């Protein structure tokens, strides 16, 4: 019994000593003080990074974005529209062909009876000539808008509210108001432009986003987009300015490109800089393949343009634009090299309208417009934007480069209207499938193309009646002409500013070019639709 008790006492003492050692070895002296710290399974409770200068910068940046959003999001609204659906059979339907498997590899066109349709309202294929569905429910749309005045004026995209019978605005606090359309500037009309619109709600004391200077915006700047993507109101995304001056979608937009995520429903919403200023109206996205959502290519109308036309939209309900009366194209690198310009800039005049402001000012086909109203022209879309933004009746100074010489001209702008634009429309007839007669002899080739004089038969086939020049009858693949889009049936009117009245003129100029070291040739031609264009051909030895 004594031995057993002694053994138990010794075992208990050993366990107590072992436990004490574990406790002692588990304690760590904090080097910055005298207290003991017990490690836990979670880890150290003190994080040195949280005390670092790097974290302080991150924390201040994070807090700055939070404050920026809280100060600006109340000025962005959700816009809901309703409109009657058109019961026409073609509405909202995508037509496609069903080709039997045995015919898929054959060149065998199918007839009209083989067309099927997909009705997006119903979600399943329907047979052609199906009766219309009566009493369709109203179609609904969702977009965004930006409050630009305390008394209820809201800026948005025209395509958000276009054809809407009822417009409802929901503020950030959830209050709803019925809105009135004040003014719009459609991008879909032939004479239209910016795709901006102004609506108004009957209230006051609203939060407003101040306009920023979109011209001062720099590529790489942080920006925030706020809107209603896919009906998720008050959604905030962040990104950078990817590029400026992008063209497309509208005639008068030089868009800001951003990678801040933008999706359907963001249209009309705000693009904001880190100062809390409105620097763009989010308008459209670019997608690829089967993707219909954001891939980092969003585009916004610059705030300077929106601010410029806002008063006219409020006061007049529409925008009246200046008109010069020309069609134009880009100054390419090849053309800049040929004309000895320091860089590709300006706008190349293709056609001058009869009795237009341009014709009255002395502008000629082939001129390079370098300066408009004391502003250097970057490209032809820049000139189009400047002309459209200039008031009707304004006299403007225009600098052009003509055959190597600078000329100073003055034009008085007129109003851009449907009738004015028609003066630039050739209204030419053309044969959809022109037939060129077989040639009895091999024709001389230059720049990879062969030409003939415009006989009555050729002129009629290609729509060049009563025109002087030579008609292209063949274009060799991969030649200079083919690479620049010149096709059989085009009418060559001019080479290096020398008029081509007949085949003799053409042969003389071509002979001189073949004997010279000239590598770049400027050709003016008319396409099958009778529209005039310039192309710069870089001649390679095999083309001569």
Coordinates of C-alpha atoms in Angstrom, one line a residue:
X1 CA 0.0 0.0 0.0
X2 CA 2.8 2.4 0.9
X3 CA 4.7 1.6 -2.3
X4 CA 1.5 2.1 -4.3
X5 CA 0.9 5.5 -2.7
X6 CA 4.4 6.6 -3.3
X7 CA 4.2 5.6 -7.0
X8 CA 1.0 7.6 -7.4
X9 CA 2.5 10.6 -5.6
X10 CA 5.5 10.5 -7.8
X11 CA 3.4 10.1 -11.0
X12 CA 1.1 13.1 -10.0
X13 CA 4.2 15.2 -9.2
X14 CA 5.7 14.3 -12.7
X15 CA 2.4 15.3 -14.4
X16 CA 2.3 18.6 -12.5
X17 CA 6.0 19.4 -13.4
X18 CA 5.4 18.5 -17.1
X19 CA 2.3 20.7 -17.2
X20 CA 4.3 23.6 -15.7
X21 CA 7.0 23.2 -18.3
X22 CA 4.5 23.3 -21.1
X23 CA 3.0 26.4 -19.7
X24 CA 6.3 28.1 -19.3
X25 CA 7.6 27.2 -22.8
X26 CA 4.3 28.4 -24.3
X27 CA 4.8 31.9 -23.0
X28 CA 6.7 34.5 -25.1
X29 CA 8.1 37.7 -23.7
X30 CA 7.0 40.7 -25.8
X31 CA 10.3 42.5 -26.7
X32 CA 8.7 45.9 -26.6
X33 CA 7.5 45.4 -23.0
X34 CA 7.4 43.3 -19.9
X35 CA 4.1 41.5 -20.5
X36 CA 3.7 37.9 -21.6
X37 CA 1.8 37.0 -24.7
X38 CA 0.1 33.6 -25.1
X39 CA 0.1 32.3 -28.7
X40 CA -3.3 31.1 -29.9
X41 CA -4.5 28.7 -32.6
X42 CA -5.6 31.7 -34.7
X43 CA -2.2 33.4 -34.7
X44 CA -0.7 36.6 -33.6
X45 CA -3.3 39.3 -32.7
X46 CA -0.9 42.1 -33.6
X47 CA -0.3 42.6 -37.3
X48 CA 2.7 44.8 -38.1
X49 CA 1.4 45.5 -41.6
X50 CA -1.5 47.4 -40.1
X51 CA 0.9 49.8 -38.6
X52 CA 3.0 50.2 -41.8
X53 CA 3.1 53.3 -44.0
X54 CA 1.9 51.2 -47.0
X55 CA -1.3 50.2 -45.2
X56 CA -1.9 53.8 -44.2
X57 CA -1.8 54.8 -47.9
X58 CA -4.1 51.9 -48.9
X59 CA -6.5 52.7 -46.1
X60 CA -6.7 56.4 -47.0
X61 CA -7.2 55.5 -50.7
X62 CA -9.9 53.0 -49.8
X63 CA -11.6 55.6 -47.6
X64 CA -11.3 58.2 -50.3
X65 CA -13.3 56.0 -52.8
X66 CA -15.9 55.3 -50.1
X67 CA -16.4 59.0 -49.4
X68 CA -16.4 59.8 -53.2
X69 CA -19.2 57.3 -53.8
X70 CA -21.3 58.4 -50.8
X71 CA -21.1 62.0 -52.0
X72 CA -22.0 61.4 -55.7
X73 CA -24.3 58.3 -56.0
X74 CA -27.4 60.3 -54.8
X75 CA -27.2 62.3 -58.1
X76 CA -27.6 59.2 -60.3
X77 CA -31.1 57.9 -60.9
X78 CA -32.8 54.8 -62.4
X79 CA -35.0 55.4 -65.4
X80 CA -37.8 53.0 -66.3
X81 CA -39.8 53.4 -69.5
X82 CA -42.9 51.7 -70.9
X83 CA -44.1 51.6 -74.5
X84 CA -46.7 49.8 -76.5
X85 CA -45.4 46.8 -78.4
X86 CA -45.9 46.7 -82.1
X87 CA -47.9 43.6 -83.1
X88 CA -46.3 43.6 -86.6
X89 CA -45.1 40.1 -87.4
X90 CA -41.5 41.2 -87.8
X91 CA -41.2 42.9 -84.5
X92 CA -38.6 41.4 -82.2
X93 CA -38.0 38.5 -84.5
X94 CA -34.7 37.2 -85.8
X95 CA -34.9 35.3 -89.1
X96 CA -32.7 32.4 -89.8
X97 CA -32.4 29.5 -92.3
X98 CA -32.8 25.9 -91.6
X99 CA -30.7 24.0 -94.2
X100 CA -30.9 20.2 -94.5
X101 CA -27.7 18.4 -93.6
X102 CA -27.4 17.1 -97.1
X103 CA -27.4 20.6 -98.6
X104 CA -25.0 22.3 -96.1
X105 CA -21.9 21.8 -98.3
X106 CA -23.5 22.7 -101.5
X107 CA -23.8 26.0 -103.3
X108 CA -27.6 25.7 -103.4
X109 CA -29.6 28.8 -102.3
X110 CA -32.8 28.1 -100.5
X111 CA -36.2 29.7 -101.2
X112 CA -38.3 32.0 -99.1
X113 CA -40.3 29.1 -97.8
X114 CA -37.1 27.8 -96.0
X115 CA -36.8 30.9 -93.8
X116 CA -37.9 30.4 -90.2
X117 CA -38.2 33.0 -87.4
X118 CA -37.4 33.2 -83.7
X119 CA -39.7 35.3 -81.7
X120 CA -37.8 36.7 -78.7
X121 CA -41.1 37.5 -76.9
X122 CA -42.2 33.9 -76.9
X123 CA -38.8 32.1 -76.7
X124 CA -39.4 29.4 -79.4
X125 CA -39.3 29.2 -83.2
X126 CA -42.5 30.0 -84.9
X127 CA -43.6 29.1 -88.4
X128 CA -43.7 31.9 -91.0
X129 CA -47.0 33.6 -91.5
X130 CA -48.1 32.8 -88.0
X131 CA -51.0 35.1 -87.0
X132 CA -50.1 38.1 -84.8
X133 CA -50.5 37.9 -81.0
X134 CA -53.1 40.5 -79.9
X135 CA -53.0 42.6 -76.8
X136 CA -49.3 42.3 -76.1
X137 CA -48.2 43.8 -72.7
X138 CA -46.3 47.0 -72.7
X139 CA -42.6 46.7 -73.3
X140 CA -40.4 48.0 -70.4
X141 CA -36.9 49.4 -70.5
X142 CA -34.4 50.3 -67.8
X143 CA -31.6 52.8 -68.0
X144 CA -29.8 55.5 -65.9
X145 CA -29.6 59.3 -65.7
X146 CA -27.7 62.0 -64.0
X147 CA -29.2 65.0 -62.1
X148 CA -27.7 68.2 -63.5
X149 CA -29.9 70.8 -61.7
X150 CA -31.5 71.0 -58.2
X151 CA -34.9 71.6 -59.7
X152 CA -35.1 68.3 -61.5
X153 CA -33.4 68.3 -64.9
X154 CA -31.8 64.9 -65.7
X155 CA -29.3 64.1 -68.4
X156 CA -29.5 60.6 -70.0
X157 CA -29.1 58.9 -73.4
X158 CA -31.7 59.4 -76.0
X159 CA -31.9 55.6 -76.7
X160 CA -33.0 55.1 -73.1
X161 CA -36.2 57.2 -73.4
X162 CA -36.8 57.1 -77.2
X163 CA -40.4 56.2 -78.1
X164 CA -41.3 55.9 -74.4
X165 CA -44.9 56.6 -73.6
X166 CA -44.2 56.8 -69.9
X167 CA -40.9 57.7 -68.1
X168 CA -40.4 56.9 -64.4
X169 CA -37.4 58.2 -62.4
X170 CA -36.4 56.5 -59.2
X171 CA -34.0 58.5 -56.9
X172 CA -31.3 56.9 -54.8
X173 CA -33.6 57.2 -51.7
X174 CA -36.3 55.1 -53.5
X175 CA -38.7 58.0 -54.3
X176 CA -40.4 57.7 -57.7
X177 CA -41.4 60.5 -60.1
X178 CA -43.0 60.7 -63.5
X179 CA -40.7 62.5 -65.8
X180 CA -41.3 64.7 -68.8
X181 CA -39.2 64.7 -72.0
X182 CA -37.7 68.1 -72.5
X183 CA -35.3 67.6 -75.4
X184 CA -33.5 64.9 -77.3
X185 CA -30.7 64.5 -79.9
X186 CA -31.1 61.2 -81.6
X187 CA -28.2 59.3 -83.0
X188 CA -30.3 57.2 -85.3
X189 CA -31.6 59.9 -87.6
X190 CA -29.6 60.8 -90.7
X191 CA -29.0 64.3 -89.4
X192 CA -28.9 63.2 -85.8
X193 CA -25.9 63.3 -83.5
X194 CA -25.0 62.8 -79.8
X195 CA -27.6 60.3 -78.4
X196 CA -28.3 62.7 -75.5
X197 CA -31.6 63.6 -74.0
X198 CA -32.9 65.7 -71.1
X199 CA -35.9 64.8 -68.9
X200 CA -37.4 66.6 -65.9
X201 CA -39.1 65.6 -62.7
X202 CA -41.3 68.0 -60.6
X203 CA -39.3 68.5 -57.4
X204 CA -36.4 70.5 -56.1
X205 CA -33.5 70.4 -53.6
X206 CA -31.9 67.5 -55.4
X207 CA -28.3 66.4 -55.3
X208 CA -26.4 67.5 -58.4
X209 CA -23.2 66.3 -60.1
X210 CA -21.0 69.2 -61.2
X211 CA -19.5 69.0 -64.7
X212 CA -15.8 68.3 -64.9
X213 CA -13.5 69.1 -67.8
X214 CA -13.4 66.0 -70.0
X215 CA -10.7 67.5 -72.2
X216 CA -8.3 67.6 -69.2
X217 CA -9.0 64.0 -68.5
X218 CA -5.9 61.8 -68.9
X219 CA -5.5 58.2 -70.0
X220 CA -4.8 56.1 -66.9
X221 CA -6.9 58.2 -64.6
X222 CA -9.2 56.5 -62.1
X223 CA -12.9 56.8 -62.9
X224 CA -16.1 55.5 -61.3
X225 CA -19.3 54.4 -63.2
X226 CA -22.6 54.6 -61.4
X227 CA -25.9 53.3 -62.9
X228 CA -28.4 50.6 -63.2
X229 CA -26.8 47.6 -65.0
X230 CA -29.2 44.8 -65.6
X231 CA -31.8 46.5 -63.4
X232 CA -29.4 46.6 -60.3
X233 CA -29.9 50.2 -59.3
X234 CA -27.1 52.3 -57.7
X235 CA -24.4 49.9 -58.8
X236 CA -20.9 51.3 -58.6
X237 CA -17.9 50.1 -60.6
X238 CA -14.3 51.4 -60.8
X239 CA -11.7 51.5 -63.5
X240 CA -9.4 53.7 -65.5
X241 CA -9.6 55.8 -68.6
X242 CA -8.4 53.5 -71.4
X243 CA -8.4 56.0 -74.2
X244 CA -9.9 59.3 -75.5
X245 CA -11.3 60.4 -78.8
X246 CA -12.8 57.1 -79.8
X247 CA -15.3 57.3 -82.7
X248 CA -18.3 55.2 -83.5
X249 CA -22.0 54.8 -82.6
X250 CA -22.8 58.5 -83.2
X251 CA -21.6 61.1 -85.7
X252 CA -20.6 63.6 -83.1
X253 CA -19.2 61.6 -80.2
X254 CA -15.5 61.4 -79.5
X255 CA -16.0 59.0 -76.7
X256 CA -14.0 58.3 -73.5
X257 CA -13.1 54.6 -73.4
X258 CA -13.0 53.0 -69.9
X259 CA -12.6 49.6 -68.4
X260 CA -14.9 50.3 -65.5
X261 CA -17.5 47.5 -65.9
X262 CA -20.5 48.8 -67.8
X263 CA -23.5 46.6 -68.9
X264 CA -27.0 47.1 -70.3
X265 CA -28.8 49.5 -68.1
X266 CA -25.8 51.7 -67.4
X267 CA -26.7 53.8 -70.4
X268 CA -27.2 57.4 -69.4
X269 CA -25.4 56.9 -66.1
X270 CA -22.4 58.8 -64.7
X271 CA -18.7 58.5 -65.3
X272 CA -17.1 60.4 -62.5
X273 CA -13.5 61.4 -61.8
X274 CA -11.8 61.3 -58.3
X275 CA -12.9 64.9 -57.7
X276 CA -16.5 63.9 -57.8
X277 CA -17.2 65.6 -61.1
X278 CA -19.2 64.3 -64.0
X279 CA -16.8 63.7 -66.9
X280 CA -18.9 61.4 -69.1
X281 CA -22.3 59.9 -69.8
X282 CA -22.0 56.1 -70.2
X283 CA -23.5 55.2 -73.6
X284 CA -22.5 51.9 -75.1
X285 CA -20.2 48.9 -74.8
X286 CA -18.2 46.9 -77.3
X287 CA -18.5 43.1 -77.1
X288 CA -16.9 40.2 -79.0
X289 CA -18.2 36.9 -80.3
X290 CA -21.2 35.6 -78.3
X291 CA -20.5 37.9 -75.4
X292 CA -23.1 40.5 -74.8
X293 CA -21.9 41.9 -71.5
X294 CA -18.9 43.8 -70.2
X295 CA -15.5 42.9 -71.5
X296 CA -13.7 46.0 -70.4
X297 CA -14.7 48.2 -73.4
X298 CA -17.1 50.9 -72.3
X299 CA -17.7 54.2 -73.9
X300 CA -18.9 57.5 -72.5
X301 CA -19.9 60.8 -74.1
X302 CA -17.5 63.5 -72.9
X303 CA -19.0 65.9 -70.3
X304 CA -17.8 68.9 -72.3
X305 CA -20.0 67.9 -75.2
X306 CA -22.9 67.2 -72.9
X307 CA -22.5 70.6 -71.2
X308 CA -22.3 72.3 -74.5
X309 CA -25.6 71.1 -75.9
X310 CA -27.5 70.9 -72.6
X311 CA -28.8 74.5 -72.8
X312 CA -30.1 74.1 -76.3
X313 CA -31.9 70.8 -75.4
X314 CA -33.6 72.6 -72.5
X315 CA -34.5 75.7 -74.4
X316 CA -35.3 74.4 -77.8
X317 CA -35.8 70.7 -77.4
X318 CA -33.4 69.9 -80.2
X319 CA -30.0 70.7 -81.6
X320 CA -29.4 72.7 -84.7
X321 CA -26.0 72.0 -86.3
X322 CA -23.7 73.7 -88.7
X323 CA -23.1 72.2 -92.1
X324 CA -20.1 72.7 -94.4
X325 CA -21.2 70.6 -97.4
X326 CA -18.5 68.0 -98.0
X327 CA -17.8 64.3 -97.8
X328 CA -14.4 63.5 -96.4
X329 CA -12.0 60.8 -95.4
X330 CA -8.8 60.2 -93.4
X331 CA -5.3 61.4 -94.2
X332 CA -3.5 58.1 -94.1
X333 CA 0.2 57.6 -93.3
X334 CA 0.9 57.0 -97.0
X335 CA -0.9 60.2 -98.0
X336 CA 0.9 62.2 -95.2
X337 CA 4.2 60.9 -96.6
X338 CA 3.3 61.8 -100.1
X339 CA 2.3 65.3 -99.2
X340 CA 5.2 65.7 -96.8
X341 CA 3.1 66.3 -93.7
X342 CA 4.9 65.9 -90.4
X343 CA 2.1 63.4 -89.2
X344 CA -1.2 62.1 -90.5
X345 CA -3.7 64.8 -89.6
X346 CA -6.4 66.8 -91.2
X347 CA -9.4 65.7 -93.4
X348 CA -9.2 64.8 -97.1
X349 CA -12.2 66.3 -99.1
X350 CA -13.8 63.7 -101.4
X351 CA -16.9 65.6 -102.6
X352 CA -17.9 69.2 -102.5
X353 CA -21.7 69.7 -102.5
X354 CA -23.2 72.0 -105.2
X355 CA -24.0 75.5 -103.8
X356 CA -22.8 74.4 -100.4
X357 CA -20.9 76.6 -98.0
X358 CA -17.7 74.7 -98.9
X359 CA -18.2 75.4 -102.6
X360 CA -18.9 79.1 -102.0
X361 CA -15.8 79.3 -99.9
X362 CA -13.6 77.8 -102.7
X363 CA -12.9 74.4 -101.1
X364 CA -12.1 71.9 -103.8
X365 CA -12.1 68.1 -104.1
X366 CA -8.7 66.8 -103.0
X367 CA -8.0 69.6 -100.5
X368 CA -6.7 68.7 -97.1
X369 CA -8.4 70.7 -94.4
X370 CA -5.8 71.4 -91.8
X371 CA -7.3 74.1 -89.6
X372 CA -10.9 75.0 -88.8
X373 CA -11.7 78.1 -86.8
X374 CA -8.1 78.3 -85.5
X375 CA -8.2 74.7 -84.3
X376 CA -5.8 72.1 -85.8
X377 CA -7.8 69.2 -87.3
X378 CA -6.8 65.8 -85.9
X379 CA -8.9 63.7 -88.3
X380 CA -12.1 63.9 -90.3
X381 CA -14.3 62.9 -87.4
X382 CA -12.8 65.8 -85.4
X383 CA -13.7 68.2 -88.2
X384 CA -17.2 66.8 -88.3
X385 CA -17.6 67.3 -84.6
X386 CA -16.3 70.9 -84.8
X387 CA -18.5 71.8 -87.8
X388 CA -21.6 70.3 -86.0
X389 CA -20.8 72.2 -82.8
X390 CA -20.5 75.6 -84.6
X391 CA -23.6 77.8 -84.8
X392 CA -25.4 78.2 -88.1
X393 CA -24.5 81.4 -89.8
X394 CA -21.0 81.6 -88.3
X395 CA -18.2 82.6 -90.6
X396 CA -15.2 80.4 -90.0
X397 CA -11.6 80.5 -91.2
X398 CA -10.4 77.3 -92.9
X399 CA -6.8 76.4 -93.9
X400 CA -6.4 73.9 -96.6
X401 CA -3.5 72.2 -98.3
X402 CA -3.9 72.1 -102.1
X403 CA -1.3 70.5 -104.3
X404 CA 1.4 71.3 -101.9
X405 CA 0.4 74.9 -101.2
X406 CA -1.4 76.4 -98.1
X407 CA -4.6 78.4 -98.8
X408 CA -6.7 80.4 -96.4
X409 CA -10.4 80.4 -97.0
X410 CA -13.6 81.6 -95.2
X411 CA -16.9 79.7 -95.1
X412 CA -20.3 80.7 -93.7
X413 CA -21.9 77.6 -92.2
X414 CA -25.5 76.7 -93.0
X415 CA -27.9 74.3 -91.2
X416 CA -27.4 70.6 -91.4
X417 CA -30.8 69.3 -92.7
X418 CA -32.1 66.3 -94.7
X419 CA -32.4 68.5 -97.8
X420 CA -28.8 69.7 -97.4
X421 CA -27.5 66.2 -97.1
X422 CA -29.3 65.1 -100.2
X423 CA -27.1 67.4 -102.2
X424 CA -24.2 65.1 -101.4
X425 CA -26.2 62.0 -102.4
X426 CA -25.3 60.9 -106.0
X427 CA -28.6 59.0 -106.4
X428 CA -26.9 56.8 -108.9
X429 CA -28.3 53.6 -110.3
X430 CA -26.3 50.5 -110.4
X431 CA -26.6 47.0 -111.6
X432 CA -26.3 44.5 -108.8
X433 CA -24.6 42.0 -111.0
X434 CA -22.7 43.9 -113.7
X435 CA -21.5 41.9 -116.7
X436 CA -18.2 43.0 -118.3
X437 CA -17.7 42.0 -122.0
X438 CA -14.8 39.7 -122.8
X439 CA -11.7 41.6 -123.8
X440 CA -10.2 40.8 -127.2
X441 CA -6.7 41.8 -126.2
X442 CA -4.5 41.9 -123.0
X443 CA -4.8 45.3 -121.4
X444 CA -1.9 47.2 -119.8
X445 CA -1.8 46.7 -116.0
X446 CA -0.9 49.4 -113.5
X447 CA -1.1 49.0 -109.7
X448 CA -2.6 45.7 -110.4
X449 CA -5.6 47.0 -112.3
X450 CA -6.7 47.1 -116.0
X451 CA -9.0 49.9 -117.3
X452 CA -11.1 50.7 -120.4
X453 CA -12.8 53.8 -121.7
X454 CA -16.4 54.1 -120.6
X455 CA -18.3 52.8 -123.6
X456 CA -22.1 53.3 -123.4
X457 CA -22.5 49.7 -122.5
X458 CA -19.9 49.7 -119.7
X459 CA -21.1 53.1 -118.4
X460 CA -24.7 51.8 -118.2
X461 CA -23.7 48.5 -116.5
X462 CA -21.7 50.3 -113.8
X463 CA -23.9 53.4 -113.4
X464 CA -21.4 55.9 -114.8
X465 CA -23.5 57.5 -117.6
X466 CA -22.3 60.9 -118.8
X467 CA -19.1 60.6 -116.8
X468 CA -15.5 61.1 -117.9
X469 CA -12.7 58.9 -116.8
X470 CA -11.7 55.2 -117.3
X471 CA -13.5 52.2 -115.9
X472 CA -11.6 49.4 -114.0
X473 CA -12.3 46.1 -115.7
X474 CA -10.0 43.8 -113.7
X475 CA -8.1 43.9 -110.4
X476 CA -5.4 41.4 -109.6
X477 CA -5.6 39.8 -106.2
X478 CA -3.1 41.1 -103.6
X479 CA -2.1 44.0 -105.8
X480 CA -1.9 47.6 -104.6
X481 CA -5.3 48.4 -106.0
X482 CA -6.9 45.3 -104.4
X483 CA -5.4 46.1 -101.0
X484 CA -7.0 49.6 -101.1
X485 CA -10.4 48.2 -102.0
X486 CA -10.6 49.2 -105.7
X487 CA -12.9 46.9 -107.5
X488 CA -14.0 46.1 -111.0
X489 CA -16.5 48.7 -112.2
X490 CA -14.9 51.7 -110.4
X491 CA -14.5 54.9 -112.4
X492 CA -11.0 56.5 -112.1
X493 CA -11.4 60.3 -112.4
X494 CA -8.0 61.6 -111.2
X495 CA -4.4 60.5 -110.6
X496 CA -2.1 62.7 -108.4
X497 CA -4.6 65.6 -108.9
X498 CA -4.3 65.2 -112.7
X499 CA -7.8 64.9 -114.2
X500 CA -8.5 61.7 -116.3
X501 CA -11.0 62.7 -119.0
X502 CA -10.3 59.7 -121.3
X503 CA -8.1 56.7 -121.8
X504 CA -5.4 58.8 -123.5
X505 CA -5.0 60.9 -120.3
X506 CA -4.8 57.8 -118.2
X507 CA -2.1 56.1 -120.4
X508 CA 0.0 59.3 -120.5
X509 CA 0.0 59.6 -116.7
X510 CA 0.6 55.9 -116.1
X511 CA 3.6 56.0 -118.6
X512 CA 5.1 58.9 -116.7
X513 CA 4.6 57.1 -113.4
X514 CA 6.2 53.9 -114.6
X515 CA 9.3 55.8 -115.7
X516 CA 9.6 57.7 -112.5
X517 CA 10.6 56.7 -109.0
X518 CA 7.2 57.7 -107.5
X519 CA 6.0 55.1 -105.0
X520 CA 2.9 56.7 -103.7
X521 CA 0.0 57.6 -106.1
X522 CA -3.2 59.4 -105.1
X523 CA -6.2 58.2 -107.1
X524 CA -9.7 59.6 -107.0
X525 CA -12.5 57.3 -108.2
X526 CA -16.2 56.7 -108.1
X527 CA -17.6 53.5 -106.7
X528 CA -20.5 51.5 -108.0
X529 CA -22.9 53.6 -105.9
X530 CA -21.3 56.7 -107.6
X531 CA -19.8 58.1 -104.4
X532 CA -16.4 59.7 -104.8
X533 CA -13.3 58.6 -102.8
X534 CA -9.6 59.1 -102.7
X535 CA -7.1 56.3 -102.1
X536 CA -3.3 56.4 -101.8
X537 CA -1.7 53.4 -103.5
X538 CA 1.8 52.4 -102.6
X539 CA 3.1 51.0 -105.9
X540 CA 5.3 47.9 -105.7
X541 CA 7.6 46.9 -108.6
X542 CA 5.4 44.0 -109.7
X543 CA 2.4 46.5 -110.0
X544 CA 4.1 48.8 -112.5

